[in-house]
């Protein structure tokens, strides 16, 4: 495989990410004493850091690989939205299809970190479904975008925050089918079986077991092939790509299947790894139509970002070097 040519070609790809964008806020500090008011540590704040989270992190990864990336989502009409939109624009992610809603707030997950350990997380969010007129606006703007720009792949990034309603999901998948656009989804339980006819369905093993109400005694290829078959009976999708935590990833397309073991890493933080896996897998598959190569590349990418603390975009050069070294031609 000529990875140099593959990675250079990412700059010619157009990616749409649709789903729940959020702001990740980190308050970094020192803990030297316990509060006299209550038995809790006192964190002396050193700095605040803002990062792109949720569906935005998927977009951050495809943009970091060089693809022209557009986000469809809804945020609040608030200060957190301004911070998030500025961060996205700094990374050359197209935000003009992100709607500001006066009925919602921007999701912000604040992590308080002391002595390099997360001590608390504060979630500021609303999770009910978006209003009918907002759903209609997303669908209408996507239809116009798809007709004009013909993206290579659409990635649904679902965090159960209400952007991806059943109507939004089914309408956009239908538009993608009409225009021959590849689709990939990172699902959550609420709409788990709504993603009918997608190309790539990428849950993690826990989500699969909960969605199908399964008790898996072993995680091996025969068992995972049974899982794929059970999913396909409901979803009629093309490809299962299931992340297996430290065991790696499983993929199946037709009769082709394999568990790709993970590579040994110094794990610092697993947050955001799923975002990276779906971003890389969708982009590579859209570029090559080779799910084995897409799964192998995404498996390496997911491991690389686990070496970073917090959500982080994949380093394109490092991923290129590791793919060249670790994936057989």
PDB file of C-alpha atoms in Angstrom:
ATOM      1  CA  UNK A   1       0.000   0.000   0.000  1.00  0.00           C
ATOM      2  CA  UNK A   2       1.351   3.430  -0.960  1.00  0.00           C
ATOM      3  CA  UNK A   3       0.391   5.329   2.162  1.00  0.00           C
ATOM      4  CA  UNK A   4       2.066   8.553   1.008  1.00  0.00           C
ATOM      5  CA  UNK A   5      -0.313   8.744  -1.942  1.00  0.00           C
ATOM      6  CA  UNK A   6      -3.330   7.758   0.169  1.00  0.00           C
ATOM      7  CA  UNK A   7      -2.657  10.407   2.816  1.00  0.00           C
ATOM      8  CA  UNK A   8      -1.883  13.067   0.198  1.00  0.00           C
ATOM      9  CA  UNK A   9      -5.233  12.287  -1.424  1.00  0.00           C
ATOM     10  CA  UNK A  10      -7.166  13.167   1.743  1.00  0.00           C
ATOM     11  CA  UNK A  11      -6.912  16.837   0.729  1.00  0.00           C
ATOM     12  CA  UNK A  12      -9.245  16.104  -2.195  1.00  0.00           C
ATOM     13  CA  UNK A  13     -11.943  14.601   0.040  1.00  0.00           C
ATOM     14  CA  UNK A  14     -15.071  16.347   1.328  1.00  0.00           C
ATOM     15  CA  UNK A  15     -16.443  15.175   4.676  1.00  0.00           C
ATOM     16  CA  UNK A  16     -19.669  16.115   6.448  1.00  0.00           C
ATOM     17  CA  UNK A  17     -20.024  15.476  10.179  1.00  0.00           C
ATOM     18  CA  UNK A  18     -23.507  15.782  11.636  1.00  0.00           C
ATOM     19  CA  UNK A  19     -24.333  15.389  15.308  1.00  0.00           C
ATOM     20  CA  UNK A  20     -23.839  16.695  18.807  1.00  0.00           C
ATOM     21  CA  UNK A  21     -21.015  19.225  19.037  1.00  0.00           C
ATOM     22  CA  UNK A  22     -19.732  20.209  22.453  1.00  0.00           C
ATOM     23  CA  UNK A  23     -17.115  22.223  24.241  1.00  0.00           C
ATOM     24  CA  UNK A  24     -14.600  20.407  26.442  1.00  0.00           C
ATOM     25  CA  UNK A  25     -13.285  22.676  29.190  1.00  0.00           C
ATOM     26  CA  UNK A  26     -10.328  21.760  31.367  1.00  0.00           C
ATOM     27  CA  UNK A  27      -9.566  23.550  34.641  1.00  0.00           C
ATOM     28  CA  UNK A  28      -6.020  22.607  35.589  1.00  0.00           C
ATOM     29  CA  UNK A  29      -4.801  23.195  39.133  1.00  0.00           C
ATOM     30  CA  UNK A  30      -2.911  22.073  42.246  1.00  0.00           C
ATOM     31  CA  UNK A  31      -4.308  20.358  45.314  1.00  0.00           C
ATOM     32  CA  UNK A  32      -2.499  21.224  48.547  1.00  0.00           C
ATOM     33  CA  UNK A  33      -5.197  21.083  51.201  1.00  0.00           C
ATOM     34  CA  UNK A  34      -8.688  20.006  52.188  1.00  0.00           C
ATOM     35  CA  UNK A  35     -11.428  22.605  52.456  1.00  0.00           C
ATOM     36  CA  UNK A  36     -12.370  23.676  56.018  1.00  0.00           C
ATOM     37  CA  UNK A  37     -15.977  23.978  54.804  1.00  0.00           C
ATOM     38  CA  UNK A  38     -16.433  20.363  53.685  1.00  0.00           C
ATOM     39  CA  UNK A  39     -14.279  17.228  53.283  1.00  0.00           C
ATOM     40  CA  UNK A  40     -13.330  18.072  49.694  1.00  0.00           C
ATOM     41  CA  UNK A  41      -9.998  19.042  48.115  1.00  0.00           C
ATOM     42  CA  UNK A  42      -9.298  22.676  47.300  1.00  0.00           C
ATOM     43  CA  UNK A  43      -8.039  23.111  43.739  1.00  0.00           C
ATOM     44  CA  UNK A  44      -5.825  26.159  43.199  1.00  0.00           C
ATOM     45  CA  UNK A  45      -6.586  26.985  39.568  1.00  0.00           C
ATOM     46  CA  UNK A  46      -3.565  27.433  37.305  1.00  0.00           C
ATOM     47  CA  UNK A  47      -5.156  27.619  33.861  1.00  0.00           C
ATOM     48  CA  UNK A  48      -8.288  27.034  31.794  1.00  0.00           C
ATOM     49  CA  UNK A  49      -8.185  25.241  28.485  1.00  0.00           C
ATOM     50  CA  UNK A  50     -10.905  24.874  25.838  1.00  0.00           C
ATOM     51  CA  UNK A  51     -11.073  22.002  23.375  1.00  0.00           C
ATOM     52  CA  UNK A  52     -13.436  20.797  20.675  1.00  0.00           C
ATOM     53  CA  UNK A  53     -15.561  17.828  21.741  1.00  0.00           C
ATOM     54  CA  UNK A  54     -18.283  15.469  20.561  1.00  0.00           C
ATOM     55  CA  UNK A  55     -19.054  15.583  16.846  1.00  0.00           C
ATOM     56  CA  UNK A  56     -16.633  18.501  16.667  1.00  0.00           C
ATOM     57  CA  UNK A  57     -13.811  16.164  17.629  1.00  0.00           C
ATOM     58  CA  UNK A  58     -14.669  13.876  14.705  1.00  0.00           C
ATOM     59  CA  UNK A  59     -14.529  16.913  12.412  1.00  0.00           C
ATOM     60  CA  UNK A  60     -11.253  17.952  14.036  1.00  0.00           C
ATOM     61  CA  UNK A  61      -9.748  14.574  13.134  1.00  0.00           C
ATOM     62  CA  UNK A  62     -10.852  14.568   9.489  1.00  0.00           C
ATOM     63  CA  UNK A  63      -9.651  18.167   9.125  1.00  0.00           C
ATOM     64  CA  UNK A  64      -6.305  17.233  10.714  1.00  0.00           C
ATOM     65  CA  UNK A  65      -5.926  14.580   8.010  1.00  0.00           C
ATOM     66  CA  UNK A  66      -6.435  17.244   5.347  1.00  0.00           C
ATOM     67  CA  UNK A  67     -10.053  16.660   4.307  1.00  0.00           C
ATOM     68  CA  UNK A  68     -12.383  19.610   3.676  1.00  0.00           C
ATOM     69  CA  UNK A  69     -14.749  19.215   6.632  1.00  0.00           C
ATOM     70  CA  UNK A  70     -18.210  20.707   7.211  1.00  0.00           C
ATOM     71  CA  UNK A  71     -20.241  20.450  10.425  1.00  0.00           C
ATOM     72  CA  UNK A  72     -24.035  20.330  10.696  1.00  0.00           C
ATOM     73  CA  UNK A  73     -25.272  20.840  14.240  1.00  0.00           C
ATOM     74  CA  UNK A  74     -27.112  23.103  16.684  1.00  0.00           C
ATOM     75  CA  UNK A  75     -25.613  25.080  19.579  1.00  0.00           C
ATOM     76  CA  UNK A  76     -27.008  27.591  22.031  1.00  0.00           C
ATOM     77  CA  UNK A  77     -26.932  31.321  21.508  1.00  0.00           C
ATOM     78  CA  UNK A  78     -24.376  31.811  24.279  1.00  0.00           C
ATOM     79  CA  UNK A  79     -20.732  32.508  25.143  1.00  0.00           C
ATOM     80  CA  UNK A  80     -19.804  28.808  25.016  1.00  0.00           C
ATOM     81  CA  UNK A  81     -21.034  28.683  21.417  1.00  0.00           C
ATOM     82  CA  UNK A  82     -18.765  31.597  20.482  1.00  0.00           C
ATOM     83  CA  UNK A  83     -15.766  29.884  22.045  1.00  0.00           C
ATOM     84  CA  UNK A  84     -16.569  26.602  20.293  1.00  0.00           C
ATOM     85  CA  UNK A  85     -17.225  28.161  16.886  1.00  0.00           C
ATOM     86  CA  UNK A  86     -13.971  30.127  17.094  1.00  0.00           C
ATOM     87  CA  UNK A  87     -12.043  26.946  17.937  1.00  0.00           C
ATOM     88  CA  UNK A  88     -13.610  25.121  14.978  1.00  0.00           C
ATOM     89  CA  UNK A  89     -12.881  27.961  12.581  1.00  0.00           C
ATOM     90  CA  UNK A  90      -9.258  28.096  13.733  1.00  0.00           C
ATOM     91  CA  UNK A  91      -8.982  24.479  12.548  1.00  0.00           C
ATOM     92  CA  UNK A  92     -10.464  25.401   9.138  1.00  0.00           C
ATOM     93  CA  UNK A  93     -13.712  23.519   9.799  1.00  0.00           C
ATOM     94  CA  UNK A  94     -16.746  24.924   7.965  1.00  0.00           C
ATOM     95  CA  UNK A  95     -19.268  26.093  10.598  1.00  0.00           C
ATOM     96  CA  UNK A  96     -21.777  27.995   8.476  1.00  0.00           C
ATOM     97  CA  UNK A  97     -24.332  25.170   8.754  1.00  0.00           C
ATOM     98  CA  UNK A  98     -24.281  25.218  12.566  1.00  0.00           C
ATOM     99  CA  UNK A  99     -27.526  26.739  13.834  1.00  0.00           C
ATOM    100  CA  UNK A 100     -27.742  28.877  16.971  1.00  0.00           C
ATOM    101  CA  UNK A 101     -30.858  28.094  18.998  1.00  0.00           C
ATOM    102  CA  UNK A 102     -32.373  30.326  21.668  1.00  0.00           C
ATOM    103  CA  UNK A 103     -34.124  27.257  23.134  1.00  0.00           C
ATOM    104  CA  UNK A 104     -30.932  25.324  23.902  1.00  0.00           C
ATOM    105  CA  UNK A 105     -27.549  25.810  25.540  1.00  0.00           C
ATOM    106  CA  UNK A 106     -24.214  24.741  24.144  1.00  0.00           C
ATOM    107  CA  UNK A 107     -23.059  21.479  25.698  1.00  0.00           C
ATOM    108  CA  UNK A 108     -20.006  22.155  27.879  1.00  0.00           C
ATOM    109  CA  UNK A 109     -18.222  19.436  29.825  1.00  0.00           C
ATOM    110  CA  UNK A 110     -15.970  20.996  32.436  1.00  0.00           C
ATOM    111  CA  UNK A 111     -13.261  18.738  33.838  1.00  0.00           C
ATOM    112  CA  UNK A 112     -11.430  19.771  36.995  1.00  0.00           C
ATOM    113  CA  UNK A 113      -7.948  18.275  37.021  1.00  0.00           C
ATOM    114  CA  UNK A 114      -5.566  18.308  39.976  1.00  0.00           C
ATOM    115  CA  UNK A 115      -2.220  16.512  40.170  1.00  0.00           C
ATOM    116  CA  UNK A 116      -2.853  15.186  36.630  1.00  0.00           C
ATOM    117  CA  UNK A 117      -5.997  13.399  37.825  1.00  0.00           C
ATOM    118  CA  UNK A 118      -9.555  14.291  36.880  1.00  0.00           C
ATOM    119  CA  UNK A 119     -11.338  15.066  40.134  1.00  0.00           C
ATOM    120  CA  UNK A 120     -14.768  16.135  38.905  1.00  0.00           C
ATOM    121  CA  UNK A 121     -16.773  16.765  35.746  1.00  0.00           C
ATOM    122  CA  UNK A 122     -19.542  19.328  35.449  1.00  0.00           C
ATOM    123  CA  UNK A 123     -21.934  18.887  32.511  1.00  0.00           C
ATOM    124  CA  UNK A 124     -23.902  21.863  31.230  1.00  0.00           C
ATOM    125  CA  UNK A 125     -26.350  20.601  28.603  1.00  0.00           C
ATOM    126  CA  UNK A 126     -29.879  19.942  27.404  1.00  0.00           C
ATOM    127  CA  UNK A 127     -30.649  16.525  25.943  1.00  0.00           C
ATOM    128  CA  UNK A 128     -34.220  16.705  24.641  1.00  0.00           C
ATOM    129  CA  UNK A 129     -34.776  16.474  20.892  1.00  0.00           C
ATOM    130  CA  UNK A 130     -34.397  19.608  18.832  1.00  0.00           C
ATOM    131  CA  UNK A 131     -37.601  21.374  17.755  1.00  0.00           C
ATOM    132  CA  UNK A 132     -39.353  20.294  14.564  1.00  0.00           C
ATOM    133  CA  UNK A 133     -38.467  23.515  12.753  1.00  0.00           C
ATOM    134  CA  UNK A 134     -34.802  23.104  13.677  1.00  0.00           C
ATOM    135  CA  UNK A 135     -34.796  19.514  12.384  1.00  0.00           C
ATOM    136  CA  UNK A 136     -36.397  20.726   9.154  1.00  0.00           C
ATOM    137  CA  UNK A 137     -33.748  23.443   8.810  1.00  0.00           C
ATOM    138  CA  UNK A 138     -30.899  20.912   9.176  1.00  0.00           C
ATOM    139  CA  UNK A 139     -32.448  18.549   6.614  1.00  0.00           C
ATOM    140  CA  UNK A 140     -33.145  21.339   4.110  1.00  0.00           C
ATOM    141  CA  UNK A 141     -29.659  22.833   4.363  1.00  0.00           C
ATOM    142  CA  UNK A 142     -28.090  19.374   4.036  1.00  0.00           C
ATOM    143  CA  UNK A 143     -30.124  18.594   0.915  1.00  0.00           C
ATOM    144  CA  UNK A 144     -28.906  21.817  -0.700  1.00  0.00           C
ATOM    145  CA  UNK A 145     -25.314  21.167   0.411  1.00  0.00           C
ATOM    146  CA  UNK A 146     -25.293  17.569  -0.867  1.00  0.00           C
ATOM    147  CA  UNK A 147     -26.668  18.572  -4.253  1.00  0.00           C
ATOM    148  CA  UNK A 148     -24.135  21.377  -4.678  1.00  0.00           C
ATOM    149  CA  UNK A 149     -20.946  19.900  -3.178  1.00  0.00           C
ATOM    150  CA  UNK A 150     -21.338  16.091  -3.419  1.00  0.00           C
ATOM    151  CA  UNK A 151     -19.335  15.143  -0.273  1.00  0.00           C
ATOM    152  CA  UNK A 152     -17.512  11.815  -0.257  1.00  0.00           C
ATOM    153  CA  UNK A 153     -18.797  10.695   3.139  1.00  0.00           C
ATOM    154  CA  UNK A 154     -21.227  11.739   5.861  1.00  0.00           C
ATOM    155  CA  UNK A 155     -20.443  10.785   9.455  1.00  0.00           C
ATOM    156  CA  UNK A 156     -23.245  10.711  12.048  1.00  0.00           C
ATOM    157  CA  UNK A 157     -21.834  11.337  15.524  1.00  0.00           C
ATOM    158  CA  UNK A 158     -24.546  10.641  18.093  1.00  0.00           C
ATOM    159  CA  UNK A 159     -24.119  11.559  21.767  1.00  0.00           C
ATOM    160  CA  UNK A 160     -27.830  11.466  22.704  1.00  0.00           C
ATOM    161  CA  UNK A 161     -28.002  15.261  23.023  1.00  0.00           C
ATOM    162  CA  UNK A 162     -30.997  15.621  20.731  1.00  0.00           C
ATOM    163  CA  UNK A 163     -29.553  16.793  17.408  1.00  0.00           C
ATOM    164  CA  UNK A 164     -29.904  13.430  15.655  1.00  0.00           C
ATOM    165  CA  UNK A 165     -33.636  12.785  15.831  1.00  0.00           C
ATOM    166  CA  UNK A 166     -35.169   9.798  14.049  1.00  0.00           C
ATOM    167  CA  UNK A 167     -36.456  12.119  11.317  1.00  0.00           C
ATOM    168  CA  UNK A 168     -33.086  13.802  10.771  1.00  0.00           C
ATOM    169  CA  UNK A 169     -31.333  10.433  10.599  1.00  0.00           C
ATOM    170  CA  UNK A 170     -33.680   8.781   8.105  1.00  0.00           C
ATOM    171  CA  UNK A 171     -34.017  11.848   5.858  1.00  0.00           C
ATOM    172  CA  UNK A 172     -30.265  12.438   5.602  1.00  0.00           C
ATOM    173  CA  UNK A 173     -29.474   8.773   4.957  1.00  0.00           C
ATOM    174  CA  UNK A 174     -32.062   8.852   2.145  1.00  0.00           C
ATOM    175  CA  UNK A 175     -30.411  11.946   0.630  1.00  0.00           C
ATOM    176  CA  UNK A 176     -27.017  10.234   0.817  1.00  0.00           C
ATOM    177  CA  UNK A 177     -28.380   7.140  -0.944  1.00  0.00           C
ATOM    178  CA  UNK A 178     -29.855   9.345  -3.661  1.00  0.00           C
ATOM    179  CA  UNK A 179     -26.514  11.070  -4.300  1.00  0.00           C
ATOM    180  CA  UNK A 180     -24.230   8.043  -3.817  1.00  0.00           C
ATOM    181  CA  UNK A 181     -22.603   9.463  -0.672  1.00  0.00           C
ATOM    182  CA  UNK A 182     -21.004   6.990   1.770  1.00  0.00           C
ATOM    183  CA  UNK A 183     -22.404   7.026   5.321  1.00  0.00           C
ATOM    184  CA  UNK A 184     -20.851   6.075   8.653  1.00  0.00           C
ATOM    185  CA  UNK A 185     -22.309   6.261  12.144  1.00  0.00           C
ATOM    186  CA  UNK A 186     -21.015   6.224  15.698  1.00  0.00           C
ATOM    187  CA  UNK A 187     -24.323   5.391  17.450  1.00  0.00           C
ATOM    188  CA  UNK A 188     -25.719   5.690  20.941  1.00  0.00           C
ATOM    189  CA  UNK A 189     -28.470   3.550  22.417  1.00  0.00           C
ATOM    190  CA  UNK A 190     -31.439   5.919  21.948  1.00  0.00           C
ATOM    191  CA  UNK A 191     -31.339   5.776  18.137  1.00  0.00           C
ATOM    192  CA  UNK A 192     -29.310   2.576  17.884  1.00  0.00           C
ATOM    193  CA  UNK A 193     -31.599   0.873  15.385  1.00  0.00           C
ATOM    194  CA  UNK A 194     -32.676   3.999  13.505  1.00  0.00           C
ATOM    195  CA  UNK A 195     -29.610   4.013  11.231  1.00  0.00           C
ATOM    196  CA  UNK A 196     -31.120   1.757   8.573  1.00  0.00           C
ATOM    197  CA  UNK A 197     -29.047   1.198   5.421  1.00  0.00           C
ATOM    198  CA  UNK A 198     -25.861   2.986   6.524  1.00  0.00           C
ATOM    199  CA  UNK A 199     -22.585   1.833   5.036  1.00  0.00           C
ATOM    200  CA  UNK A 200     -20.479   1.679   8.232  1.00  0.00           C
ATOM    201  CA  UNK A 201     -22.057   1.047  11.653  1.00  0.00           C
ATOM    202  CA  UNK A 202     -19.441   1.606  14.372  1.00  0.00           C
ATOM    203  CA  UNK A 203     -20.566   0.946  17.940  1.00  0.00           C
ATOM    204  CA  UNK A 204     -18.304  -0.229  20.721  1.00  0.00           C
ATOM    205  CA  UNK A 205     -18.745  -3.692  22.219  1.00  0.00           C
ATOM    206  CA  UNK A 206     -20.641  -2.412  25.277  1.00  0.00           C
ATOM    207  CA  UNK A 207     -23.136  -0.575  23.079  1.00  0.00           C
ATOM    208  CA  UNK A 208     -23.658  -3.668  20.916  1.00  0.00           C
ATOM    209  CA  UNK A 209     -24.303  -5.896  23.914  1.00  0.00           C
ATOM    210  CA  UNK A 210     -26.793  -3.406  25.360  1.00  0.00           C
ATOM    211  CA  UNK A 211     -28.489  -2.759  22.015  1.00  0.00           C
ATOM    212  CA  UNK A 212     -28.920  -6.446  21.178  1.00  0.00           C
ATOM    213  CA  UNK A 213     -29.356  -7.531  24.824  1.00  0.00           C
ATOM    214  CA  UNK A 214     -26.498 -10.012  24.443  1.00  0.00           C
ATOM    215  CA  UNK A 215     -24.332 -11.852  26.930  1.00  0.00           C
ATOM    216  CA  UNK A 216     -21.108 -12.661  25.078  1.00  0.00           C
ATOM    217  CA  UNK A 217     -19.082 -15.380  26.777  1.00  0.00           C
ATOM    218  CA  UNK A 218     -16.116 -14.831  24.498  1.00  0.00           C
ATOM    219  CA  UNK A 219     -14.942 -12.148  22.120  1.00  0.00           C
ATOM    220  CA  UNK A 220     -13.636 -14.096  19.140  1.00  0.00           C
ATOM    221  CA  UNK A 221     -14.295 -13.957  15.430  1.00  0.00           C
ATOM    222  CA  UNK A 222     -17.128 -16.535  15.318  1.00  0.00           C
ATOM    223  CA  UNK A 223     -18.953 -14.725  18.134  1.00  0.00           C
ATOM    224  CA  UNK A 224     -18.472 -11.351  16.452  1.00  0.00           C
ATOM    225  CA  UNK A 225     -19.712 -12.700  13.132  1.00  0.00           C
ATOM    226  CA  UNK A 226     -22.915 -13.719  14.949  1.00  0.00           C
ATOM    227  CA  UNK A 227     -23.154 -10.168  16.318  1.00  0.00           C
ATOM    228  CA  UNK A 228     -22.802  -8.752  12.798  1.00  0.00           C
ATOM    229  CA  UNK A 229     -25.536 -11.057  11.543  1.00  0.00           C
ATOM    230  CA  UNK A 230     -27.857 -10.014  14.381  1.00  0.00           C
ATOM    231  CA  UNK A 231     -27.212  -6.326  13.680  1.00  0.00           C
ATOM    232  CA  UNK A 232     -27.728  -6.753   9.960  1.00  0.00           C
ATOM    233  CA  UNK A 233     -31.123  -8.378  10.424  1.00  0.00           C
ATOM    234  CA  UNK A 234     -32.317  -5.118  11.945  1.00  0.00           C
ATOM    235  CA  UNK A 235     -30.219  -2.462  10.192  1.00  0.00           C
ATOM    236  CA  UNK A 236     -29.600  -3.906   6.720  1.00  0.00           C
ATOM    237  CA  UNK A 237     -26.277  -2.046   6.825  1.00  0.00           C
ATOM    238  CA  UNK A 238     -23.222  -2.872   4.751  1.00  0.00           C
ATOM    239  CA  UNK A 239     -20.339  -2.987   7.261  1.00  0.00           C
ATOM    240  CA  UNK A 240     -19.988  -3.576  10.994  1.00  0.00           C
ATOM    241  CA  UNK A 241     -16.958  -1.952  12.609  1.00  0.00           C
ATOM    242  CA  UNK A 242     -16.977  -2.705  16.331  1.00  0.00           C
ATOM    243  CA  UNK A 243     -14.324  -1.394  18.708  1.00  0.00           C
ATOM    244  CA  UNK A 244     -13.263  -3.948  21.316  1.00  0.00           C
ATOM    245  CA  UNK A 245     -11.303  -1.741  23.733  1.00  0.00           C
ATOM    246  CA  UNK A 246      -7.897  -3.281  24.433  1.00  0.00           C
ATOM    247  CA  UNK A 247      -8.677  -6.225  22.110  1.00  0.00           C
ATOM    248  CA  UNK A 248      -8.681  -4.002  19.006  1.00  0.00           C
ATOM    249  CA  UNK A 249     -11.436  -3.748  16.391  1.00  0.00           C
ATOM    250  CA  UNK A 250     -13.669  -6.178  14.512  1.00  0.00           C
ATOM    251  CA  UNK A 251     -14.977  -5.580  11.019  1.00  0.00           C
ATOM    252  CA  UNK A 252     -17.244  -7.513   8.704  1.00  0.00           C
ATOM    253  CA  UNK A 253     -18.402  -6.748   5.178  1.00  0.00           C
ATOM    254  CA  UNK A 254     -20.204  -9.586   3.435  1.00  0.00           C
ATOM    255  CA  UNK A 255     -18.189 -12.731   4.107  1.00  0.00           C
ATOM    256  CA  UNK A 256     -14.978 -10.768   4.846  1.00  0.00           C
ATOM    257  CA  UNK A 257     -14.298 -10.400   8.574  1.00  0.00           C
ATOM    258  CA  UNK A 258     -11.436 -10.118  11.019  1.00  0.00           C
ATOM    259  CA  UNK A 259     -10.477  -9.034  14.512  1.00  0.00           C
ATOM    260  CA  UNK A 260      -7.526  -6.656  14.258  1.00  0.00           C
ATOM    261  CA  UNK A 261      -5.619  -6.686  17.548  1.00  0.00           C
ATOM    262  CA  UNK A 262      -4.591  -3.417  19.144  1.00  0.00           C
ATOM    263  CA  UNK A 263      -0.940  -2.353  19.265  1.00  0.00           C
ATOM    264  CA  UNK A 264       0.874  -1.969  22.581  1.00  0.00           C
ATOM    265  CA  UNK A 265       0.558   1.631  23.848  1.00  0.00           C
ATOM    266  CA  UNK A 266       1.270   3.791  26.862  1.00  0.00           C
ATOM    267  CA  UNK A 267      -2.362   4.662  27.565  1.00  0.00           C
ATOM    268  CA  UNK A 268      -2.901   8.097  29.107  1.00  0.00           C
ATOM    269  CA  UNK A 269      -6.601   8.717  28.368  1.00  0.00           C
ATOM    270  CA  UNK A 270      -9.157   6.825  26.262  1.00  0.00           C
ATOM    271  CA  UNK A 271     -11.547   9.790  25.850  1.00  0.00           C
ATOM    272  CA  UNK A 272     -12.040  10.708  22.218  1.00  0.00           C
ATOM    273  CA  UNK A 273     -10.612   7.464  20.841  1.00  0.00           C
ATOM    274  CA  UNK A 274     -13.973   6.441  19.363  1.00  0.00           C
ATOM    275  CA  UNK A 275     -14.225   9.817  17.604  1.00  0.00           C
ATOM    276  CA  UNK A 276     -10.834   9.243  15.997  1.00  0.00           C
ATOM    277  CA  UNK A 277     -11.697   5.677  14.951  1.00  0.00           C
ATOM    278  CA  UNK A 278     -14.885   6.670  13.121  1.00  0.00           C
ATOM    279  CA  UNK A 279     -13.212   9.704  11.524  1.00  0.00           C
ATOM    280  CA  UNK A 280     -10.242   7.747  10.170  1.00  0.00           C
ATOM    281  CA  UNK A 281     -12.232   4.656   9.175  1.00  0.00           C
ATOM    282  CA  UNK A 282     -14.848   6.684   7.291  1.00  0.00           C
ATOM    283  CA  UNK A 283     -12.263   8.790   5.478  1.00  0.00           C
ATOM    284  CA  UNK A 284     -10.045   5.857   4.441  1.00  0.00           C
ATOM    285  CA  UNK A 285     -13.041   3.769   3.351  1.00  0.00           C
ATOM    286  CA  UNK A 286     -14.461   6.633   1.306  1.00  0.00           C
ATOM    287  CA  UNK A 287     -11.053   7.064  -0.361  1.00  0.00           C
ATOM    288  CA  UNK A 288     -10.323   3.374  -1.042  1.00  0.00           C
ATOM    289  CA  UNK A 289     -13.523   1.296  -0.633  1.00  0.00           C
ATOM    290  CA  UNK A 290     -11.290  -1.087   1.373  1.00  0.00           C
ATOM    291  CA  UNK A 291     -12.768  -1.754   4.834  1.00  0.00           C
ATOM    292  CA  UNK A 292      -9.840  -3.919   5.942  1.00  0.00           C
ATOM    293  CA  UNK A 293      -7.408  -1.073   5.279  1.00  0.00           C
ATOM    294  CA  UNK A 294      -9.820   1.415   6.884  1.00  0.00           C
ATOM    295  CA  UNK A 295     -10.138  -0.719  10.024  1.00  0.00           C
ATOM    296  CA  UNK A 296      -6.380  -1.266  10.301  1.00  0.00           C
ATOM    297  CA  UNK A 297      -5.666   2.450   9.917  1.00  0.00           C
ATOM    298  CA  UNK A 298      -8.403   3.441  12.372  1.00  0.00           C
ATOM    299  CA  UNK A 299      -7.143   0.876  14.888  1.00  0.00           C
ATOM    300  CA  UNK A 300      -3.691   2.485  14.851  1.00  0.00           C
ATOM    301  CA  UNK A 301      -5.174   5.989  15.041  1.00  0.00           C
ATOM    302  CA  UNK A 302      -7.357   5.136  18.035  1.00  0.00           C
ATOM    303  CA  UNK A 303      -4.335   3.835  19.898  1.00  0.00           C
ATOM    304  CA  UNK A 304      -2.261   6.907  19.109  1.00  0.00           C
ATOM    305  CA  UNK A 305      -4.779   9.379  20.551  1.00  0.00           C
ATOM    306  CA  UNK A 306      -5.024   7.313  23.741  1.00  0.00           C
ATOM    307  CA  UNK A 307      -1.451   8.415  24.455  1.00  0.00           C
ATOM    308  CA  UNK A 308      -2.732  12.001  24.836  1.00  0.00           C
ATOM    309  CA  UNK A 309      -4.642  13.433  27.818  1.00  0.00           C
ATOM    310  CA  UNK A 310      -8.140  14.531  26.832  1.00  0.00           C
ATOM    311  CA  UNK A 311      -9.619  14.727  23.358  1.00  0.00           C
ATOM    312  CA  UNK A 312      -6.958  15.347  20.729  1.00  0.00           C
ATOM    313  CA  UNK A 313      -6.793  15.292  16.939  1.00  0.00           C
ATOM    314  CA  UNK A 314      -4.724  12.632  15.270  1.00  0.00           C
ATOM    315  CA  UNK A 315      -1.225  13.640  14.163  1.00  0.00           C
ATOM    316  CA  UNK A 316      -1.258  13.002  10.398  1.00  0.00           C
ATOM    317  CA  UNK A 317       2.501  12.526  10.005  1.00  0.00           C
ATOM    318  CA  UNK A 318       2.780  10.146  12.943  1.00  0.00           C
ATOM    319  CA  UNK A 319      -0.197   8.127  11.715  1.00  0.00           C
ATOM    320  CA  UNK A 320       1.371   7.924   8.257  1.00  0.00           C
ATOM    321  CA  UNK A 321       4.648   6.664   9.723  1.00  0.00           C
ATOM    322  CA  UNK A 322       2.944   4.031  11.897  1.00  0.00           C
ATOM    323  CA  UNK A 323       0.718   2.806   9.077  1.00  0.00           C
ATOM    324  CA  UNK A 324       3.743   2.451   6.808  1.00  0.00           C
ATOM    325  CA  UNK A 325       5.520   0.449   9.515  1.00  0.00           C
ATOM    326  CA  UNK A 326       2.693  -1.662  10.943  1.00  0.00           C
ATOM    327  CA  UNK A 327       0.357  -2.465   8.044  1.00  0.00           C
ATOM    328  CA  UNK A 328       1.544  -5.025   5.552  1.00  0.00           C
ATOM    329  CA  UNK A 329       1.317  -4.065   1.890  1.00  0.00           C
TER     330      UNK A 329
END
